[in-house]
PDB file of C-alpha atoms in Angstrom:
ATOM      1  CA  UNK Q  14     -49.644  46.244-144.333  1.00 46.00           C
ATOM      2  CA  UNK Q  15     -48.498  42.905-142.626  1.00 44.00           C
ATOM      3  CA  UNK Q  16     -46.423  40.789-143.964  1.00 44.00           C
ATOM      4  CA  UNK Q  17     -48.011  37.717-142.822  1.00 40.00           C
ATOM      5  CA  UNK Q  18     -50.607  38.698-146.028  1.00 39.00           C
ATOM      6  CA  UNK Q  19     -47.761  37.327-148.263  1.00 44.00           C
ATOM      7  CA  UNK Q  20     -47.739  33.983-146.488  1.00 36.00           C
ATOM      8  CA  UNK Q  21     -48.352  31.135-148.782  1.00 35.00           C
ATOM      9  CA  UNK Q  22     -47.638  27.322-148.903  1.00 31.00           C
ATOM     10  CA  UNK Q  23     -45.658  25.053-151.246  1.00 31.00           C
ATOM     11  CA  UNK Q  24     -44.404  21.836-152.476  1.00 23.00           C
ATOM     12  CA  UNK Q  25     -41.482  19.777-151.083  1.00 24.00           C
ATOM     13  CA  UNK Q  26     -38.751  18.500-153.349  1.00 23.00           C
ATOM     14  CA  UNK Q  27     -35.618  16.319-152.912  1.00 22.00           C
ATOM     15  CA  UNK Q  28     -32.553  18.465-151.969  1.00 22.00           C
ATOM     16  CA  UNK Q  29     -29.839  19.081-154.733  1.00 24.00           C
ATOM     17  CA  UNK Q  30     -26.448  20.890-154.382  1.00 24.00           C
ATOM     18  CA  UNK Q  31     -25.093  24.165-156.531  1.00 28.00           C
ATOM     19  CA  UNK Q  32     -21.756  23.578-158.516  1.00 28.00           C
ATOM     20  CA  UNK Q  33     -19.122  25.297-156.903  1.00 30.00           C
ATOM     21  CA  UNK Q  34     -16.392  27.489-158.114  1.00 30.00           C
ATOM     22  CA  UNK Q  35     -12.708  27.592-157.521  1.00 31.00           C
ATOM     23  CA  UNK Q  36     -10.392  30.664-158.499  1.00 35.00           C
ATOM     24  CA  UNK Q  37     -11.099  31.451-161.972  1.00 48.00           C
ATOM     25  CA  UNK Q  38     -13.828  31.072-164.396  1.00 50.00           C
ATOM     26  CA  UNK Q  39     -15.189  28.109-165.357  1.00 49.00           C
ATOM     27  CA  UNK Q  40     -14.640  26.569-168.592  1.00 47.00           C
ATOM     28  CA  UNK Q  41     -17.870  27.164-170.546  1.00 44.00           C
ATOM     29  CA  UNK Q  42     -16.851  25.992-173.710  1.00 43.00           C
ATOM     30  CA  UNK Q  43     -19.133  22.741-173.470  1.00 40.00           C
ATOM     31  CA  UNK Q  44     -22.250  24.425-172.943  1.00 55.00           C
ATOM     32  CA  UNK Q  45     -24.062  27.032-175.257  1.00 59.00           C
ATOM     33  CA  UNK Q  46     -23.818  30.438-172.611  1.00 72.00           C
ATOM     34  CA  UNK Q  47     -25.261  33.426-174.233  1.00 85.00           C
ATOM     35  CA  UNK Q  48     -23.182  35.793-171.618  1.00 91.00           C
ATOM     36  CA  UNK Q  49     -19.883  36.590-171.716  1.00 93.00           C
ATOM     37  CA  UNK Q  50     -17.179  37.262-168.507  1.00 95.00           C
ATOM     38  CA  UNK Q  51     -15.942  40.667-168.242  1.00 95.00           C
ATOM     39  CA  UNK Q  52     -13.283  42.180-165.808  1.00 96.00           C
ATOM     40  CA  UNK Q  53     -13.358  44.993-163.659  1.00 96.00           C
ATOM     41  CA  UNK Q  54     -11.423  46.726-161.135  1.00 96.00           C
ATOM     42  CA  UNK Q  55     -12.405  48.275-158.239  1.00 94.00           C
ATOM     43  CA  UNK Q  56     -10.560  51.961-157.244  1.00 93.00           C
ATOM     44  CA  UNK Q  57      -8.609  50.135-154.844  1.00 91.00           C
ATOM     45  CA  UNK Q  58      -7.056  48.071-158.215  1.00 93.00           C
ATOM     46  CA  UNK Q  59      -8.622  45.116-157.455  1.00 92.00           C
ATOM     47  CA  UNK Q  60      -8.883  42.863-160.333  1.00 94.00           C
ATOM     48  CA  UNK Q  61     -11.846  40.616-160.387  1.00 93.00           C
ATOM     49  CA  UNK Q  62     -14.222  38.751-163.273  1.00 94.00           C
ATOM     50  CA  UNK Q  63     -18.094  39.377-163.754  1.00 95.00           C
ATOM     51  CA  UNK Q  64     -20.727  37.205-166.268  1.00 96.00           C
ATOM     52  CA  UNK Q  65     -22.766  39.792-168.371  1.00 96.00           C
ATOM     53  CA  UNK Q  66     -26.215  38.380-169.644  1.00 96.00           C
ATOM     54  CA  UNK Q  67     -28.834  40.305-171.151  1.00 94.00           C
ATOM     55  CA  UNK Q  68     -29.695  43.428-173.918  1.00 93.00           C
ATOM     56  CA  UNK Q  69     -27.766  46.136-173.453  1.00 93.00           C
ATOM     57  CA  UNK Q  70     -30.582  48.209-174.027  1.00 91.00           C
ATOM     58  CA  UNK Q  71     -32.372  46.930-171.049  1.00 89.00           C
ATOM     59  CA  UNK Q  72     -33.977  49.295-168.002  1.00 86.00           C
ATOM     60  CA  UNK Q  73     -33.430  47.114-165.455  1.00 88.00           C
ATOM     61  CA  UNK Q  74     -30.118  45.744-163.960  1.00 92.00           C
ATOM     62  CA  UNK Q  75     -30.102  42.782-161.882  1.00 94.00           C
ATOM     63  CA  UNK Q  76     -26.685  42.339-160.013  1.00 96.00           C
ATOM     64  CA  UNK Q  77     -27.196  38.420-158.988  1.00 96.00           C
ATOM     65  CA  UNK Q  78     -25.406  36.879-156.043  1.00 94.00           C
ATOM     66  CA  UNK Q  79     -25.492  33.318-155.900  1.00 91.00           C
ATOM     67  CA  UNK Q  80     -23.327  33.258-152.694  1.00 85.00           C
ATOM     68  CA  UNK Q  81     -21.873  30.014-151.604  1.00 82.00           C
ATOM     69  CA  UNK Q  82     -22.163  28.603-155.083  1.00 76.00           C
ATOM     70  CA  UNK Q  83     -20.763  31.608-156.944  1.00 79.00           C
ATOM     71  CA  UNK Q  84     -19.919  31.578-160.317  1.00 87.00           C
ATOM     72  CA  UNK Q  85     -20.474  28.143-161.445  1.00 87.00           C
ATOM     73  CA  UNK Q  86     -22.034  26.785-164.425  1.00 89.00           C
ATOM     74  CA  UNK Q  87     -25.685  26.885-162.791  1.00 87.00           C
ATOM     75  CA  UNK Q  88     -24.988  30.109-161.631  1.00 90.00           C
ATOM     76  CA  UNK Q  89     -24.220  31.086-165.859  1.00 92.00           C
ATOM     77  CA  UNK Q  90     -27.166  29.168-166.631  1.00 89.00           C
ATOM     78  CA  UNK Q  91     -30.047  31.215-164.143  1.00 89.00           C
ATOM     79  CA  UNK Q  92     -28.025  34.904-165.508  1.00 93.00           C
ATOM     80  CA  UNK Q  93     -28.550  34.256-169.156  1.00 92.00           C
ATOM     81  CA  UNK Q  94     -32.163  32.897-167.851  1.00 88.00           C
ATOM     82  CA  UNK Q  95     -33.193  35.727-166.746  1.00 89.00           C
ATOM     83  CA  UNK Q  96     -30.875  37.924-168.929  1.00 91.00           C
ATOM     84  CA  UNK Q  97     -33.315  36.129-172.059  1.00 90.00           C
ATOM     85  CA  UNK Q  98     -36.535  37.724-170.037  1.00 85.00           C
ATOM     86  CA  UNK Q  99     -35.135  41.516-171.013  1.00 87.00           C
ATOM     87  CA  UNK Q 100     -33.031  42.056-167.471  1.00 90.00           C
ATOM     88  CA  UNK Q 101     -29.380  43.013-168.114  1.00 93.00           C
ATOM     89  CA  UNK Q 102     -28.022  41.050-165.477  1.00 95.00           C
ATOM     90  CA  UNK Q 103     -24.534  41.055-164.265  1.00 96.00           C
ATOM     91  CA  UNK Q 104     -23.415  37.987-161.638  1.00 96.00           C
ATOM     92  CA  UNK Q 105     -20.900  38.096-159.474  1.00 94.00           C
ATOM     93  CA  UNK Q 106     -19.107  35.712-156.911  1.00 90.00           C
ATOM     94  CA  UNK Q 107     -17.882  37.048-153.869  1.00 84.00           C
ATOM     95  CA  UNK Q 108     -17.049  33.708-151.675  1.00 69.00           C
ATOM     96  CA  UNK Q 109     -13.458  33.826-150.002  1.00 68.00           C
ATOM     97  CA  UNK Q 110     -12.789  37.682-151.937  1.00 70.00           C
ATOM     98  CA  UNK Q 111     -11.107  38.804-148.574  1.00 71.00           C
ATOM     99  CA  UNK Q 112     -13.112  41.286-145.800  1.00 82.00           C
ATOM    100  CA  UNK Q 113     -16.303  42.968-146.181  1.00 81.00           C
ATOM    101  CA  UNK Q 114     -14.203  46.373-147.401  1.00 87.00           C
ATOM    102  CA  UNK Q 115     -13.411  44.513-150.558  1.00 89.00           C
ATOM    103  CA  UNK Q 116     -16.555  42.667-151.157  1.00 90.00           C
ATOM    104  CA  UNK Q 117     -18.160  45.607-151.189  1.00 92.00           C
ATOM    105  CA  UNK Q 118     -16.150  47.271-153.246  1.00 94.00           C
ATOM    106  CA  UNK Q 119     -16.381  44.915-155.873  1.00 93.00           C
ATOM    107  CA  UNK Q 120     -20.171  45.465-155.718  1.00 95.00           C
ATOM    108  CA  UNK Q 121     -20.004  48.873-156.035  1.00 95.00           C
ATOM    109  CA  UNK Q 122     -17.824  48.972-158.977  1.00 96.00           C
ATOM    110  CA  UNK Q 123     -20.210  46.090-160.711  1.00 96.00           C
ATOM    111  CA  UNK Q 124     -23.269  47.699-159.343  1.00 96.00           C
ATOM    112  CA  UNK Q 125     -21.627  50.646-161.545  1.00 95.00           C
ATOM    113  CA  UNK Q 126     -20.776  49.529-164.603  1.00 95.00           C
ATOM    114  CA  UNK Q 127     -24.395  47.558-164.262  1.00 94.00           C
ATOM    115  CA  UNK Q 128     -25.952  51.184-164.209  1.00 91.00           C
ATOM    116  CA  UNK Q 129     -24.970  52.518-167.626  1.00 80.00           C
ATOM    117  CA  UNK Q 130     -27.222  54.126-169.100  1.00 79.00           C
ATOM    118  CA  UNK Q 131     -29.251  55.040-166.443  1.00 81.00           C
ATOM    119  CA  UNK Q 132     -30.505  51.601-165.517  1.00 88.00           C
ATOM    120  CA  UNK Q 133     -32.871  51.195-162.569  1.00 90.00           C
ATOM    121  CA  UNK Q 134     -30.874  48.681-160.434  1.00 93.00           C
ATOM    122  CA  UNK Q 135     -32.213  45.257-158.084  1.00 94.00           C
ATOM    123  CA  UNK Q 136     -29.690  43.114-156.187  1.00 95.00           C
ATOM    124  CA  UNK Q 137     -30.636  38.953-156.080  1.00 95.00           C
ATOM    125  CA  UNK Q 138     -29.047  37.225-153.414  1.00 93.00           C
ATOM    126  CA  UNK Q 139     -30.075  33.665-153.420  1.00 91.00           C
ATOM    127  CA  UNK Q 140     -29.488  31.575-149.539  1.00 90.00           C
ATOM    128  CA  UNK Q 141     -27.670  32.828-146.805  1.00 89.00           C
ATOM    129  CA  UNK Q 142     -24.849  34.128-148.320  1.00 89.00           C
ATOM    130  CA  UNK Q 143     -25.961  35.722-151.630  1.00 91.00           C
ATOM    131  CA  UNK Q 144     -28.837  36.974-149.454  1.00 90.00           C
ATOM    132  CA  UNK Q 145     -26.766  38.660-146.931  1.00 90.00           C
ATOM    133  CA  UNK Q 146     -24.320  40.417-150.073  1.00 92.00           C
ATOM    134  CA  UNK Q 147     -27.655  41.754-151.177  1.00 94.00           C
ATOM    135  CA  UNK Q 148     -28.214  43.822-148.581  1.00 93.00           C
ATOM    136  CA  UNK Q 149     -24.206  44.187-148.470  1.00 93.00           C
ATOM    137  CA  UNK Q 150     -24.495  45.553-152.241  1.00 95.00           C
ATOM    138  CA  UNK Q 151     -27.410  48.107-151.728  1.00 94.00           C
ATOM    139  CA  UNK Q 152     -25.148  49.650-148.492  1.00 94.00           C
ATOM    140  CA  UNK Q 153     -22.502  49.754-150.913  1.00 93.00           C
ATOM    141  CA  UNK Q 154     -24.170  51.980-153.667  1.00 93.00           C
ATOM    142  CA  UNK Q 155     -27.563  52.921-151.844  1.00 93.00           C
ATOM    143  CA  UNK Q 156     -28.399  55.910-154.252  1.00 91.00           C
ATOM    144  CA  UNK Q 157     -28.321  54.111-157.195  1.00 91.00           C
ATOM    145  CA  UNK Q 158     -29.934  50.699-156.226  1.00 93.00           C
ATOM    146  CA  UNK Q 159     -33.709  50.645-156.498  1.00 91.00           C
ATOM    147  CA  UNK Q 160     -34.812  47.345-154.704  1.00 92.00           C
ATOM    148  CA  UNK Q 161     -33.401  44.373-152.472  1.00 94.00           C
ATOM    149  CA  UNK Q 162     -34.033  40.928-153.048  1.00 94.00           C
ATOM    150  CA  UNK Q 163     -33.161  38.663-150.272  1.00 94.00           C
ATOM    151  CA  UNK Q 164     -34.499  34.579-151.490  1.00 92.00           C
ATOM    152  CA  UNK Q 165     -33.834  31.736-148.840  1.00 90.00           C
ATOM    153  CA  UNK Q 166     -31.459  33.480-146.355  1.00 79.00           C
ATOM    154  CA  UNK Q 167     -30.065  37.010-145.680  1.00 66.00           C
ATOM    155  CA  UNK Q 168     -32.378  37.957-142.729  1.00 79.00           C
ATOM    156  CA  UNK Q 169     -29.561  38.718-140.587  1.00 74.00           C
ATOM    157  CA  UNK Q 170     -27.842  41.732-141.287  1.00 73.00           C
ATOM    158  CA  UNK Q 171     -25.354  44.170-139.084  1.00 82.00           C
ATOM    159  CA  UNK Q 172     -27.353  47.423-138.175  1.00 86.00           C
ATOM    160  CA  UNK Q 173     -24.994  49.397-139.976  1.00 87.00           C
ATOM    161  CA  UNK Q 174     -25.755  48.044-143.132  1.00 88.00           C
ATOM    162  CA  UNK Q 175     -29.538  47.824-142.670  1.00 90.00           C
ATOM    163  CA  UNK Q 176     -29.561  51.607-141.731  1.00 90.00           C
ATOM    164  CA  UNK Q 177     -27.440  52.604-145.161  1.00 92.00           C
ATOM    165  CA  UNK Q 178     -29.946  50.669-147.335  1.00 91.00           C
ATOM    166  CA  UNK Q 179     -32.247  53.449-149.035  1.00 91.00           C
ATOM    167  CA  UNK Q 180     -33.808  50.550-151.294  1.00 91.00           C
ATOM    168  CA  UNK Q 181     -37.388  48.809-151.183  1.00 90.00           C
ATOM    169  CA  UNK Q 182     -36.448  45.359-149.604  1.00 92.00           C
ATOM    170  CA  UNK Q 183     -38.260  42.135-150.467  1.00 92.00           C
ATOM    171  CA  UNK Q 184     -38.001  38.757-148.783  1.00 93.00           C
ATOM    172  CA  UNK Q 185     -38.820  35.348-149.844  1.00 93.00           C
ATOM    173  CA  UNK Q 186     -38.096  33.184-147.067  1.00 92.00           C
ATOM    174  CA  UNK Q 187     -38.569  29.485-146.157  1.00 91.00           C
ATOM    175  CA  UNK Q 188     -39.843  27.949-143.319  1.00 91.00           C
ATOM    176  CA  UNK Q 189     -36.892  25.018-143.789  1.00 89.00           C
ATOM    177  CA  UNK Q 190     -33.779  27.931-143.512  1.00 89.00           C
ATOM    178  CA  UNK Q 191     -36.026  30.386-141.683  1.00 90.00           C
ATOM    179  CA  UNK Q 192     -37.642  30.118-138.282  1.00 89.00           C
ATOM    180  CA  UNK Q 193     -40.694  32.586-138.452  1.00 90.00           C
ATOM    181  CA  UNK Q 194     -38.958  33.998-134.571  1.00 89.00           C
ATOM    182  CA  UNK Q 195     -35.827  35.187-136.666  1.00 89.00           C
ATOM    183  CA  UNK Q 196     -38.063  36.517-139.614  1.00 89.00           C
ATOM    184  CA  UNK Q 197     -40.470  38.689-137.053  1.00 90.00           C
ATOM    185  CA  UNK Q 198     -37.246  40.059-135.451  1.00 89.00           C
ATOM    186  CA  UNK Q 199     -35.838  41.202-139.084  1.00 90.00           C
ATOM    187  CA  UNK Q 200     -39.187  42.979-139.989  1.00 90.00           C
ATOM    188  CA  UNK Q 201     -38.924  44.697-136.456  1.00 89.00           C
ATOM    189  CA  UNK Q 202     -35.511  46.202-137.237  1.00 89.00           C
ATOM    190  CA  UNK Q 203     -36.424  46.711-140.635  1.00 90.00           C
ATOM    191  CA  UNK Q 204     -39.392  48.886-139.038  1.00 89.00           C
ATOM    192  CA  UNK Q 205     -37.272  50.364-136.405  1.00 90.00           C
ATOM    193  CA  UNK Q 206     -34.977  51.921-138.969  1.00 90.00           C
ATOM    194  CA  UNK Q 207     -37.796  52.667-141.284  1.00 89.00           C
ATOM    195  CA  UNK Q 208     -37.044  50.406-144.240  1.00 89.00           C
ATOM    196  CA  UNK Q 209     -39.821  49.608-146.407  1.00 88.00           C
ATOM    197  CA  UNK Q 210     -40.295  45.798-146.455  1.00 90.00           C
ATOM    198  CA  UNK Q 211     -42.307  43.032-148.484  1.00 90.00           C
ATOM    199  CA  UNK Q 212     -42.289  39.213-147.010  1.00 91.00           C
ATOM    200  CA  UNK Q 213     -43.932  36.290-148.304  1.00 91.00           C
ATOM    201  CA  UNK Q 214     -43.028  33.327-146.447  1.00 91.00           C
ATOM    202  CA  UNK Q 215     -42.990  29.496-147.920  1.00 90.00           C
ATOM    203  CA  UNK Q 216     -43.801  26.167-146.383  1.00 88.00           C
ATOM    204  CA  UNK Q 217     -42.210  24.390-149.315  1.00 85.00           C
ATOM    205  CA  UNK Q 218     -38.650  23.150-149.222  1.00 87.00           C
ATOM    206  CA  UNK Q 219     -36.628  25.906-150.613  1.00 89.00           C
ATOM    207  CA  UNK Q 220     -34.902  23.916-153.087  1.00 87.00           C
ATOM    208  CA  UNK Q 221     -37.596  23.343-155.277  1.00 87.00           C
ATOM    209  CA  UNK Q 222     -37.500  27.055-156.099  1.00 88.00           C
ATOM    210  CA  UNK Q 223     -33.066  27.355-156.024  1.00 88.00           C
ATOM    211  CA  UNK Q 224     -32.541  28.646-159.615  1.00 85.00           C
ATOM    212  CA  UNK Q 225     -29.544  27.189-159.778  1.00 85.00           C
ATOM    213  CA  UNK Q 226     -30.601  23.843-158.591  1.00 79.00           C
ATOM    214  CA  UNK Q 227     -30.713  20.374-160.820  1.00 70.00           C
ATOM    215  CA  UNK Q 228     -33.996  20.097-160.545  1.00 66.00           C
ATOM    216  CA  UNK Q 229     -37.345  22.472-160.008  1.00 66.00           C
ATOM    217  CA  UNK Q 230     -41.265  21.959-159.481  1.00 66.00           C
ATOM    218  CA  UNK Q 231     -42.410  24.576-161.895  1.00 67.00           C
ATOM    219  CA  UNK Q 232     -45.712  25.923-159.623  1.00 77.00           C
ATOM    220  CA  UNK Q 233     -42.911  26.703-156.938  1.00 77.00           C
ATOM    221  CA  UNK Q 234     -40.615  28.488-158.817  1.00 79.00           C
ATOM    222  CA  UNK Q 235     -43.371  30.361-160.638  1.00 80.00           C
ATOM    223  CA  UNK Q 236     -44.482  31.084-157.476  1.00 83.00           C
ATOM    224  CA  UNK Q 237     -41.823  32.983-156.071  1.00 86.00           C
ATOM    225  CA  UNK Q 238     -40.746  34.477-159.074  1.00 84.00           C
ATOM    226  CA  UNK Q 239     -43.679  36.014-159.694  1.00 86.00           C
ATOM    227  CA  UNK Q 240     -43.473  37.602-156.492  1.00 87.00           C
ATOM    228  CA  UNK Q 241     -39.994  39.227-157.845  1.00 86.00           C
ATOM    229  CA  UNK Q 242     -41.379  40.413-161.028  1.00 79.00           C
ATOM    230  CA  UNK Q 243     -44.963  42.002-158.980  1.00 81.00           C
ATOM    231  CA  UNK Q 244     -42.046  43.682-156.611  1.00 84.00           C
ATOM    232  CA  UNK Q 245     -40.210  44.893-159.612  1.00 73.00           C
ATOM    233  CA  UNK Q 246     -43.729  46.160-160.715  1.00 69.00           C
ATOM    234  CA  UNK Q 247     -44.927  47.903-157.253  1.00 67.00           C
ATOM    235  CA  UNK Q 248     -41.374  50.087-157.570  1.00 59.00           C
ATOM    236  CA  UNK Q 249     -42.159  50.692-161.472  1.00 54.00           C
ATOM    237  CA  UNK Q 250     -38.780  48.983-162.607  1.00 49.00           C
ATOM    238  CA  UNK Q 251     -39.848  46.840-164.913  1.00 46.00           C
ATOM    239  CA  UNK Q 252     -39.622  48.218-168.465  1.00 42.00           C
ATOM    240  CA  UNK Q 253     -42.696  48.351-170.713  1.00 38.00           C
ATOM    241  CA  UNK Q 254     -41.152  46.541-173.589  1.00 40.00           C
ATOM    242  CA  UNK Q 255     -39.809  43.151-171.297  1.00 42.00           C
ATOM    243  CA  UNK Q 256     -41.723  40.204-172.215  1.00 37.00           C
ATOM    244  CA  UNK Q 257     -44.468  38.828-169.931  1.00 39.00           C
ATOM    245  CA  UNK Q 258     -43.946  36.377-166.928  1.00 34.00           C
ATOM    246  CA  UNK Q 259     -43.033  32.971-169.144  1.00 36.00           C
ATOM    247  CA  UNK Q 260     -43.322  29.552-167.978  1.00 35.00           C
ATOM    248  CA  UNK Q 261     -39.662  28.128-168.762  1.00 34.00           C
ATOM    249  CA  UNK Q 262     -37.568  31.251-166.813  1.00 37.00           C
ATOM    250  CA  UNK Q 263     -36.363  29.170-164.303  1.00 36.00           C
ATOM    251  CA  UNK Q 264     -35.769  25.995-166.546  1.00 31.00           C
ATOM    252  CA  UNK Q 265     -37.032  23.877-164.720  1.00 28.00           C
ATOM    253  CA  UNK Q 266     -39.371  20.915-165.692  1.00 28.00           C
ATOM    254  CA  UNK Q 267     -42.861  19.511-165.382  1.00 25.00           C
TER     255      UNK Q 267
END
């Protein structure tokens, strides 16, 4: 099936900017987070902190990789989000971690303390950075990662990471950040190297749907999240008990 099917159109909103993050956590203590930081360390003995959202007893892990804004407290804010919807969600920051050896080290050590019990496992990358550690986390640990999520960026990828992905990949990309040239010649490779691949492509400006943005136009970001949860669906990863699609996931406001 073509991905052109998933094509759809939007609504434009003004442009906001992600809090940033420096070297450590920020302070949360003035805002109500229902996660918690934990650290791990990679086999190499790399020290390095993770925010933990969610039920424990959850099915489904979501490793979310807000890229250039990393762990910041917007970033907090969309984990215990979607951590409240029944996803045990763990995000992690990778900006300025050192070369591509480590960053992917650190996801496969979070992508593995994500899968305990037996969780089902979907990487989020949101823009061009989180995007691109998406497909950077599923090449890390592609037995146990289920699904690829790649929102507003992350359509260029080195070959050797697109061939070690054994995931379903979906994109949601944005005609603002994404010429449709560059998107046909990532489906192409995907198809060259066999990958399974859902697109739906956007006319709206992409930060009306950034889940970590200030502000959101609901019918956008219910748009494209819905597409997440159907792709969640389509792989059978969603568990039977999470709640139904809500209206307030993203927080944004009518």
């Amino acid at each position: 099936m073509s991905m052109w099917r998933g094509i759809a159109a939007g609504l434009v909103l003004v442009m906001v900017t992600a809090v940033g993050w420096a070297h450590k956590p920020p302070d949360a203590s003035c805002q109500a987070f229902s996660g918690t930081f934990v650290r791990l360390t990679t086999k190499g003995g790399h020290h390095f902190d993770v925010y933990r959202a969610g039920p424990p007893s959850a099915r489904i892990g979501l490793l979310l990789l807000p890229g250039k804004a990393r762990l910041g407290e917007r970033a907090l804010a969309w984990a215990d989000r979607v951590g409240a919807q029944g996803y045990r969600v763990l995000a992690l920051g990778l900006r300025r971690t050192g070369g591509r050896g480590r960053r992917m080290a650190m996801e496969r050590t979070a992508l593995q303390y994500l899968s305990s019990p037996g969780r089902r496992l979907v990487t989020f990358g949101w823009g061009r950075s989180g995007a691109y550690e998406s497909i950077e986390a599923s090449a890390a640990d592609p037995h146990d990662v289920s699904g690829t999520v790649l929102c507003n960026g992350g359509i260029s990828a080195k070959a050797a990471l697109m061939r070690r992905i054994e995931s379903r990949v979906l994109v949601l990309a944005f005609r603002q950040t994404t010429p449709l040239p560059k998107l046909q010649a990532f489906e192409a490779r995907m198809r060259l190297y066999g990958k399974p691949l859902a697109v739906h492509y956007y006319s709206m400006d992409p930060t009306a749907a950034d889940p970590m943005g200030a502000q959101f136009a609901s019918a956008t970001a219910q748009e494209v999240w819905a597409q997440a949860r159907a792709f969640f669906r389509q792989a059978r990863f969603l568990c039977r008990r999470c709640a139904p699609y809500p209206a307030l996931l993203f927080g944004y406001r009518d």
